[in-house]
Amino acid sequence: MRDIVFTRESGWIPHVIREDGELKLTLGAGADANHAPRTFTFSIGEAHLAVIREDLARHMLLWSAVLPLCDDAGTRGPLDENAAVALLDPILLSAPADVDALFHRIRWDRGRLIAHGADIDLLERGQVCAAMRAATETSNGKRAQEYHANRRRAERGTVLAPLDAAILKYTGQYLHGATVPRRMPDAADPALLPEVMRVIATAEQACAGMRIGRDPRRGKRATDKRDWDRMATTVDAAVRRAHPELVDDAVRTVSFLMCSEAADRSRSTPMEDDEEAGGDSADFGGSARKTILSFTDDKGVEQKWLSDSPRTATAEFWEFVGDRSAADNEVFTIEDEEMGEGIQLHFYADSIARITTVRESEGGSDPEYRVEYSLVDGIGGYRNLVSTFVRGGCAALEQHGPWMPDVAEFERARRRRDAQ
């Protein structure tokens, strides 16, 4: 038989039950292997119940001290009830000075107390009883998040000025630096918003005209890391030059915002427009001599492109790559059977091979091919080579060499590049 004896407004604050005639404190903490919340209980006495009823601060301090024991229990272990019971008298029945001294020696959940209104300055000075005079039963989780965020920054030696904080709040990265930034003007201090917007304007001017292209090698929505790094470096330099007082966190969040917005624009742009913006697809339709192309991947999947297709050959090829590329599928080929030539892209090695037919198959003999290799500089290099092949075939690729027919020579060149 279990009866609730005492509970507070917040359902998370431990409450007191009577189970088979025995008083116990029960609380929810942590989760089991199936992510369901765990519940822990341990015995208390009538004197402890009396303090819990009358003194919110002592009740909350006990909760804060028991939570690390619940963490120790993990997903399936038992609560160390002896350790929990050993906390009762020192926290609930001792003088404030003794409680403060105890909290210097034990582990406790500082964030839980801060969420419930504890005075942060007093907590930092070790005056936990005095800090809890401001405690409330209602919780403000954001207050604890802000505290932990500032603590992590302080551990890195970063102290935010008001403008730094306003910029981080504007981008939504004040609490979590890993959050994708976005524009949130209502979150910034209204008095500082005009200055925040001046910083943003500096960044926008610095990267005007720059773009972040897509990188189908890494998936349909992936973007070019080199483009990202180039834009981030440009924005960082401009913002630091114009606003030298800003800390690194504030500068980085502004460049992150500019880059993530540029990447989103690229992802929402049709592939043809994406290529035209990069200058790689000029006049594919009229001047391209390719009429039928075959795309294949390393898994044997094939797709045909015809000249009367509503989309360009390069757009369809890169769409094919974006759909099919994977860690175990990094070799893609474009073949023009009519002309007897093609190119093979080796994404795993940043290289390409151009393949031309030297002699057709005759009288049952195998055809003879010339295979030449070249190194490729990132996705931009691949895009340029693919569009050049589509426009003019293997002959047009000559200017994009050097092309090495000897495999050993090519491997030496690749190792030299990778060693740099």
Short mmCIF file of C-alpha atoms in Angstrom, two decimals:
data_model
loop_
_atom_site.label_atom_id
_atom_site.label_comp_id
_atom_site.label_asym_id
_atom_site.label_seq_id
_atom_site.Cartn_x
_atom_site.Cartn_y
_atom_site.Cartn_z
CA MET A 1 0.00 0.00 0.00
CA ARG A 2 1.44 3.39 -1.09
CA ASP A 3 0.01 6.78 -0.11
CA ILE A 4 1.30 10.25 -0.99
CA VAL A 5 2.03 12.13 2.21
CA PHE A 6 3.50 15.38 0.87
CA THR A 7 4.08 16.83 -2.58
CA ARG A 8 4.92 20.24 -4.01
CA GLU A 9 3.65 22.16 -7.02
CA SER A 10 6.34 20.87 -9.38
CA GLY A 11 5.94 17.19 -10.12
CA TRP A 12 9.72 16.78 -10.43
CA ILE A 13 10.54 17.86 -6.87
CA PRO A 14 10.80 14.71 -4.70
CA HIS A 15 7.69 13.90 -2.78
CA VAL A 16 7.09 11.88 0.38
CA ILE A 17 5.08 8.67 0.39
CA ARG A 18 4.10 6.15 3.04
CA GLU A 19 4.69 2.61 1.86
CA ASP A 20 3.71 -0.29 4.13
CA GLY A 21 3.73 2.14 7.04
CA GLU A 22 7.24 3.49 6.28
CA LEU A 23 8.00 7.05 5.18
CA LYS A 24 10.03 7.30 2.00
CA LEU A 25 11.25 10.02 -0.30
CA THR A 26 10.64 9.23 -3.98
CA LEU A 27 11.95 11.02 -7.03
CA GLY A 28 12.20 10.54 -10.77
CA ALA A 29 15.69 10.81 -12.25
CA GLY A 30 17.55 9.46 -15.24
CA ALA A 31 16.21 6.84 -17.63
CA ASP A 32 16.43 3.11 -18.19
CA ALA A 33 17.79 1.37 -21.28
CA ASN A 34 14.48 1.97 -23.05
CA HIS A 35 14.61 5.71 -22.23
CA ALA A 36 11.71 5.42 -19.78
CA PRO A 37 12.16 7.56 -16.61
CA ARG A 38 13.49 5.79 -13.54
CA THR A 39 12.06 6.25 -10.04
CA PHE A 40 14.12 5.95 -6.85
CA THR A 41 13.01 5.77 -3.22
CA PHE A 42 14.73 5.69 0.16
CA SER A 43 13.56 5.82 3.75
CA ILE A 44 13.23 9.01 5.81
CA GLY A 45 12.02 9.82 9.32
CA GLU A 46 9.24 11.96 10.76
CA ALA A 47 11.74 14.73 11.65
CA HIS A 48 12.90 14.79 8.04
CA LEU A 49 9.31 15.03 6.80
CA ALA A 50 8.66 17.99 9.07
CA VAL A 51 11.58 19.93 7.58
CA ILE A 52 10.65 18.96 4.04
CA ARG A 53 7.11 20.28 4.62
CA GLU A 54 8.21 23.61 6.06
CA ASP A 55 11.51 24.43 4.39
CA LEU A 56 11.57 24.54 0.60
CA ALA A 57 15.28 25.45 0.58
CA ARG A 58 16.32 22.37 2.60
CA HIS A 59 14.02 20.19 0.50
CA MET A 60 15.65 21.43 -2.72
CA LEU A 61 19.17 21.07 -1.33
CA LEU A 62 18.45 17.44 -0.46
CA TRP A 63 17.15 16.87 -4.00
CA SER A 64 20.29 18.44 -5.45
CA ALA A 65 22.52 16.17 -3.36
CA VAL A 66 20.62 12.96 -4.14
CA LEU A 67 20.54 13.44 -7.92
CA PRO A 68 24.23 12.49 -8.44
CA LEU A 69 23.53 9.20 -6.63
CA CYS A 70 20.71 8.57 -9.11
CA ASP A 71 23.13 9.29 -11.95
CA ASP A 72 25.51 6.73 -10.48
CA ALA A 73 22.75 4.12 -10.65
CA GLY A 74 22.74 4.44 -14.44
CA THR A 75 20.09 2.75 -16.54
CA ARG A 76 19.58 -0.34 -14.39
CA GLY A 77 21.63 -0.16 -11.19
CA PRO A 78 20.11 0.35 -7.73
CA LEU A 79 20.27 3.59 -5.78
CA ASP A 80 22.86 3.58 -3.00
CA GLU A 81 20.22 3.99 -0.30
CA ASN A 82 22.76 4.09 2.51
CA ALA A 83 24.48 7.07 0.88
CA ALA A 84 21.12 8.77 0.33
CA VAL A 85 20.01 8.23 3.93
CA ALA A 86 23.38 9.52 5.15
CA LEU A 87 22.53 12.90 3.56
CA LEU A 88 19.27 13.40 5.47
CA ASP A 89 20.46 14.65 8.86
CA PRO A 90 23.38 16.78 7.58
CA ILE A 91 21.17 18.60 5.07
CA LEU A 92 17.78 18.75 6.78
CA LEU A 93 18.69 18.99 10.47
CA SER A 94 22.10 20.70 10.63
CA ALA A 95 22.97 24.38 11.04
CA PRO A 96 23.34 26.44 7.81
CA ALA A 97 27.11 26.71 8.25
CA ASP A 98 27.39 22.92 8.50
CA VAL A 99 25.21 22.48 5.38
CA ASP A 100 27.44 24.90 3.48
CA ALA A 101 30.50 22.96 4.61
CA LEU A 102 28.91 19.66 3.53
CA PHE A 103 28.27 21.03 0.02
CA HIS A 104 31.96 21.77 -0.28
CA ARG A 105 32.65 18.04 0.13
CA ILE A 106 29.89 16.29 -1.83
CA ARG A 107 28.68 16.27 -5.43
CA TRP A 108 25.45 18.12 -6.08
CA ASP A 109 23.33 19.27 -9.01
CA ARG A 110 23.95 23.00 -9.22
CA GLY A 111 21.79 23.47 -12.32
CA ARG A 112 18.69 22.13 -10.57
CA LEU A 113 18.96 24.77 -7.86
CA ILE A 114 19.61 27.55 -10.37
CA ALA A 115 16.56 26.52 -12.40
CA HIS A 116 14.51 26.97 -9.24
CA GLY A 117 15.76 30.49 -8.56
CA ALA A 118 18.87 30.06 -6.41
CA ASP A 119 21.15 33.10 -6.21
CA ILE A 120 24.04 32.24 -8.54
CA ASP A 121 26.60 34.53 -6.92
CA LEU A 122 25.97 33.02 -3.50
CA LEU A 123 26.12 29.50 -4.88
CA GLU A 124 29.47 30.28 -6.48
CA ARG A 125 30.75 31.46 -3.09
CA GLY A 126 29.60 28.24 -1.43
CA GLN A 127 26.78 29.88 0.58
CA VAL A 128 24.15 27.38 -0.51
CA CYS A 129 21.67 28.00 2.30
CA ALA A 130 21.66 31.76 1.75
CA ALA A 131 21.43 31.20 -2.03
CA MET A 132 18.25 29.17 -1.59
CA ARG A 133 16.33 31.97 0.10
CA ALA A 134 15.26 33.05 -3.38
CA ALA A 135 14.17 29.55 -4.41
CA THR A 136 10.74 28.89 -5.90
CA GLU A 137 8.79 25.71 -6.55
CA THR A 138 8.43 26.60 -10.22
CA SER A 139 11.34 25.88 -12.52
CA ASN A 140 13.00 28.03 -15.17
CA GLY A 141 15.10 25.64 -17.22
CA LYS A 142 16.42 28.41 -19.46
CA ARG A 143 18.07 30.08 -16.47
CA ALA A 144 20.05 26.92 -15.77
CA GLN A 145 20.95 26.56 -19.45
CA GLU A 146 22.30 30.11 -19.53
CA TYR A 147 24.34 29.44 -16.42
CA HIS A 148 25.90 26.28 -17.86
CA ALA A 149 26.59 28.01 -21.18
CA ASN A 150 28.39 30.87 -19.43
CA ARG A 151 30.27 28.41 -17.24
CA ARG A 152 31.51 26.50 -20.30
CA ARG A 153 32.62 29.78 -21.85
CA ALA A 154 34.38 30.82 -18.66
CA GLU A 155 36.27 27.51 -18.62
CA ARG A 156 37.58 28.45 -22.07
CA GLY A 157 38.54 31.89 -20.82
CA THR A 158 35.70 33.68 -22.64
CA VAL A 159 33.73 36.43 -20.97
CA LEU A 160 30.90 37.99 -22.96
CA ALA A 161 30.35 41.72 -23.16
CA PRO A 162 26.73 42.86 -23.59
CA LEU A 163 27.12 43.17 -27.38
CA ASP A 164 28.67 39.71 -27.62
CA ALA A 165 25.72 38.24 -25.71
CA ALA A 166 23.24 40.15 -27.85
CA ILE A 167 24.79 38.79 -31.06
CA LEU A 168 24.71 35.22 -29.76
CA LYS A 169 21.09 35.61 -28.73
CA TYR A 170 20.25 37.13 -32.14
CA THR A 171 21.62 34.00 -33.86
CA GLY A 172 20.10 31.60 -31.31
CA GLN A 173 23.53 30.32 -30.23
CA TYR A 174 23.72 31.87 -26.78
CA LEU A 175 22.79 28.60 -25.06
CA HIS A 176 24.13 26.03 -27.51
CA GLY A 177 26.99 26.76 -29.90
CA ALA A 178 26.12 23.70 -31.99
CA THR A 179 22.65 25.03 -32.81
CA VAL A 180 22.19 26.00 -36.46
CA PRO A 181 22.08 29.82 -36.33
CA ARG A 182 19.10 31.81 -37.53
CA ARG A 183 17.96 35.40 -37.27
CA MET A 184 16.03 36.07 -34.05
CA PRO A 185 15.89 39.86 -33.55
CA ASP A 186 13.30 39.53 -30.75
CA ALA A 187 15.78 37.51 -28.67
CA ALA A 188 18.41 40.26 -28.56
CA ASP A 189 18.43 43.18 -26.13
CA PRO A 190 16.36 45.87 -27.93
CA ALA A 191 18.81 48.57 -26.84
CA LEU A 192 21.67 46.68 -28.49
CA LEU A 193 19.81 45.48 -31.59
CA PRO A 194 20.93 48.42 -33.81
CA GLU A 195 24.57 47.62 -33.01
CA VAL A 196 23.94 43.93 -33.65
CA MET A 197 22.50 44.80 -37.05
CA ARG A 198 25.59 46.87 -37.88
CA VAL A 199 27.74 43.80 -37.23
CA ILE A 200 25.44 41.68 -39.40
CA ALA A 201 25.60 44.29 -42.16
CA THR A 202 29.40 44.15 -42.08
CA ALA A 203 29.24 40.40 -42.58
CA GLU A 204 26.69 40.65 -45.39
CA GLN A 205 28.78 43.19 -47.27
CA ALA A 206 31.90 41.06 -46.88
CA CYS A 207 30.35 37.95 -48.49
CA ALA A 208 28.16 39.70 -51.07
CA GLY A 209 28.46 37.79 -54.33
CA MET A 210 30.01 34.71 -52.71
CA ARG A 211 28.19 31.40 -52.82
CA ILE A 212 28.42 27.92 -51.39
CA GLY A 213 27.92 25.32 -54.09
CA ARG A 214 26.63 21.83 -53.62
CA ASP A 215 28.84 18.76 -53.31
CA PRO A 216 26.86 15.76 -54.63
CA ARG A 217 29.75 13.46 -53.69
CA ARG A 218 28.52 13.66 -50.11
CA GLY A 219 24.79 13.44 -50.78
CA LYS A 220 21.91 15.26 -52.37
CA ARG A 221 21.89 18.18 -49.92
CA ALA A 222 25.59 18.39 -49.11
CA THR A 223 27.49 21.61 -49.82
CA ASP A 224 31.06 22.41 -50.75
CA LYS A 225 33.26 22.56 -47.64
CA ARG A 226 35.86 24.68 -49.45
CA ASP A 227 33.25 27.26 -50.38
CA TRP A 228 32.05 27.25 -46.76
CA ASP A 229 35.56 27.74 -45.38
CA ARG A 230 36.30 30.48 -47.90
CA MET A 231 33.17 32.42 -46.95
CA ALA A 232 33.75 31.91 -43.22
CA THR A 233 37.32 33.20 -43.50
CA THR A 234 36.19 36.25 -45.47
CA VAL A 235 33.43 37.14 -43.01
CA ASP A 236 35.62 36.51 -39.96
CA ALA A 237 38.31 38.85 -41.27
CA ALA A 238 35.84 41.63 -42.12
CA VAL A 239 33.99 41.47 -38.80
CA ARG A 240 37.19 41.37 -36.74
CA ARG A 241 38.56 44.33 -38.67
CA ALA A 242 35.40 46.43 -38.27
CA HIS A 243 34.53 45.30 -34.72
CA PRO A 244 37.76 44.31 -32.94
CA GLU A 245 36.08 44.39 -29.53
CA LEU A 246 34.01 41.25 -30.23
CA VAL A 247 35.05 37.92 -28.71
CA ASP A 248 35.68 34.89 -30.91
CA ASP A 249 32.30 33.32 -30.06
CA ALA A 250 30.43 36.35 -31.40
CA VAL A 251 32.51 36.54 -34.58
CA ARG A 252 32.13 32.83 -35.27
CA THR A 253 28.36 32.87 -34.83
CA VAL A 254 28.05 35.68 -37.41
CA SER A 255 30.17 33.82 -39.99
CA PHE A 256 28.26 30.60 -39.21
CA LEU A 257 25.00 32.48 -39.87
CA MET A 258 26.22 33.80 -43.23
CA CYS A 259 27.49 30.37 -44.32
CA SER A 260 24.43 28.43 -43.22
CA GLU A 261 22.13 30.86 -45.03
CA ALA A 262 24.24 30.60 -48.21
CA ALA A 263 24.20 26.81 -47.96
CA ASP A 264 20.41 26.80 -47.56
CA ARG A 265 20.04 28.97 -50.66
CA SER A 266 22.20 26.52 -52.60
CA ARG A 267 20.20 23.50 -51.44
CA SER A 268 16.93 25.12 -52.55
CA THR A 269 18.30 26.03 -56.00
CA PRO A 270 17.59 23.66 -58.93
CA MET A 271 20.75 21.93 -60.12
CA GLU A 272 20.81 23.78 -63.46
CA ASP A 273 20.65 27.16 -61.73
CA ASP A 274 23.27 26.03 -59.26
CA GLU A 275 25.67 25.28 -62.12
CA GLU A 276 24.91 28.47 -64.00
CA ALA A 277 25.67 30.46 -60.85
CA GLY A 278 29.04 28.75 -60.74
CA GLY A 279 29.81 29.55 -64.38
CA ASP A 280 30.27 25.91 -65.40
CA SER A 281 27.26 25.34 -67.62
CA ALA A 282 27.46 28.01 -70.28
CA ASP A 283 25.41 27.11 -73.35
CA PHE A 284 25.19 23.37 -72.80
CA GLY A 285 22.26 23.02 -75.15
CA GLY A 286 23.41 24.60 -78.42
CA SER A 287 27.12 23.88 -78.38
CA ALA A 288 27.21 20.49 -76.71
CA ARG A 289 27.95 17.77 -79.23
CA LYS A 290 26.80 14.98 -76.94
CA THR A 291 23.46 13.47 -77.93
CA ILE A 292 23.33 10.36 -75.74
CA LEU A 293 25.27 9.80 -72.53
CA SER A 294 25.30 6.92 -70.11
CA PHE A 295 25.88 7.44 -66.37
CA THR A 296 26.98 4.51 -64.22
CA ASP A 297 28.12 4.05 -60.64
CA ASP A 298 30.28 1.48 -58.90
CA LYS A 299 27.23 -0.68 -58.16
CA GLY A 300 26.33 -1.23 -61.80
CA VAL A 301 23.37 1.15 -61.83
CA GLU A 302 22.97 2.93 -65.19
CA GLN A 303 21.03 5.99 -66.29
CA LYS A 304 20.70 7.40 -69.82
CA TRP A 305 20.62 11.05 -70.81
CA LEU A 306 19.27 12.16 -74.20
CA SER A 307 19.84 15.52 -75.84
CA ASP A 308 16.11 16.24 -75.91
CA SER A 309 15.93 15.92 -72.13
CA PRO A 310 14.47 18.99 -70.41
CA ARG A 311 17.49 19.07 -68.11
CA THR A 312 21.16 19.46 -68.95
CA ALA A 313 23.48 16.46 -68.97
CA THR A 314 25.53 17.84 -66.11
CA ALA A 315 22.45 18.54 -64.01
CA GLU A 316 21.18 14.99 -64.48
CA PHE A 317 24.63 13.52 -63.84
CA TRP A 318 25.15 15.38 -60.57
CA GLU A 319 21.61 14.50 -59.53
CA PHE A 320 22.53 10.87 -60.22
CA VAL A 321 25.67 11.24 -58.10
CA GLY A 322 23.78 12.91 -55.26
CA ASP A 323 21.24 10.06 -55.20
CA ARG A 324 23.78 7.23 -55.44
CA SER A 325 27.03 8.40 -53.85
CA ALA A 326 27.99 6.64 -50.60
CA ALA A 327 31.07 5.52 -48.68
CA ASP A 328 31.08 2.28 -50.69
CA ASN A 329 30.01 3.88 -53.98
CA GLU A 330 32.57 6.51 -55.02
CA VAL A 331 33.33 5.75 -58.66
CA PHE A 332 31.08 7.28 -61.34
CA THR A 333 31.38 7.16 -65.11
CA ILE A 334 30.01 9.24 -68.00
CA GLU A 335 30.22 7.43 -71.32
CA ASP A 336 29.50 8.52 -74.88
CA GLU A 337 29.17 5.20 -76.70
CA GLU A 338 28.66 6.85 -80.09
CA MET A 339 31.98 8.71 -79.83
CA GLY A 340 33.71 5.85 -78.03
CA GLU A 341 34.89 7.94 -75.08
CA GLY A 342 34.13 8.64 -71.48
CA ILE A 343 35.41 9.83 -68.13
CA GLN A 344 35.56 8.02 -64.81
CA LEU A 345 35.49 10.00 -61.57
CA HIS A 346 37.24 8.55 -58.51
CA PHE A 347 35.87 10.51 -55.57
CA TYR A 348 37.84 8.47 -53.02
CA ALA A 349 41.13 9.61 -54.61
CA ASP A 350 40.28 13.08 -55.96
CA SER A 351 41.20 11.87 -59.43
CA ILE A 352 39.71 11.27 -62.86
CA ALA A 353 40.41 9.06 -65.86
CA ARG A 354 39.59 9.92 -69.46
CA ILE A 355 39.06 6.93 -71.66
CA THR A 356 39.12 6.96 -75.47
CA THR A 357 38.71 4.12 -77.93
CA VAL A 358 41.86 3.60 -80.01
CA ARG A 359 40.61 0.60 -81.97
CA GLU A 360 37.10 -0.78 -82.25
CA SER A 361 36.38 -4.46 -81.75
CA GLU A 362 36.96 -6.35 -84.97
CA GLY A 363 36.51 -10.03 -85.79
CA GLY A 364 35.86 -10.98 -82.22
CA SER A 365 38.92 -9.16 -80.87
CA ASP A 366 38.65 -6.87 -77.86
CA PRO A 367 38.62 -3.11 -78.46
CA GLU A 368 41.69 -1.12 -77.48
CA TYR A 369 41.39 1.87 -75.13
CA ARG A 370 43.71 4.66 -74.07
CA VAL A 371 43.32 5.51 -70.37
CA GLU A 372 44.88 8.67 -68.93
CA TYR A 373 44.71 9.94 -65.37
CA SER A 374 44.69 13.35 -63.76
CA LEU A 375 44.35 14.78 -60.27
CA VAL A 376 41.27 16.80 -59.37
CA ASP A 377 41.05 19.78 -57.06
CA GLY A 378 37.82 19.34 -55.10
CA ILE A 379 34.22 19.40 -56.26
CA GLY A 380 34.85 22.59 -58.25
CA GLY A 381 37.44 20.75 -60.29
CA TYR A 382 35.08 17.85 -60.89
CA ARG A 383 32.29 20.18 -62.01
CA ASN A 384 34.59 21.91 -64.47
CA LEU A 385 35.84 18.63 -65.94
CA VAL A 386 32.36 17.14 -66.28
CA SER A 387 30.94 20.20 -68.02
CA THR A 388 33.99 20.40 -70.30
CA PHE A 389 33.58 16.76 -71.32
CA VAL A 390 29.87 17.26 -72.01
CA ARG A 391 30.64 20.29 -74.21
CA GLY A 392 33.60 18.96 -76.13
CA GLY A 393 34.47 15.39 -75.21
CA CYS A 394 37.86 14.02 -74.23
CA ALA A 395 39.68 16.32 -76.66
CA ALA A 396 38.40 19.38 -74.82
CA LEU A 397 39.89 18.01 -71.59
CA GLU A 398 43.44 18.29 -72.91
CA GLN A 399 43.91 21.78 -71.48
CA HIS A 400 42.85 20.56 -68.02
CA GLY A 401 45.77 18.14 -67.56
CA PRO A 402 48.40 17.07 -67.11
CA TRP A 403 47.11 13.64 -68.19
CA MET A 404 49.25 10.67 -67.24
CA PRO A 405 48.92 7.38 -69.15
CA ASP A 406 51.31 5.61 -66.78
CA VAL A 407 49.57 4.35 -63.63
CA ALA A 408 52.78 4.29 -61.58
CA GLU A 409 53.54 7.89 -62.53
CA PHE A 410 50.02 8.90 -61.58
CA GLU A 411 50.23 7.15 -58.21
CA ARG A 412 53.48 8.96 -57.44
CA ALA A 413 51.84 12.30 -58.29
CA ARG A 414 48.88 11.46 -56.07
CA ARG A 415 51.11 10.55 -53.13
CA ARG A 416 53.07 13.78 -53.54
CA ARG A 417 49.85 15.78 -53.48
CA ASP A 418 48.46 13.93 -50.45
CA ALA A 419 51.74 14.45 -48.56
CA GLN A 420 51.54 18.23 -48.91
#
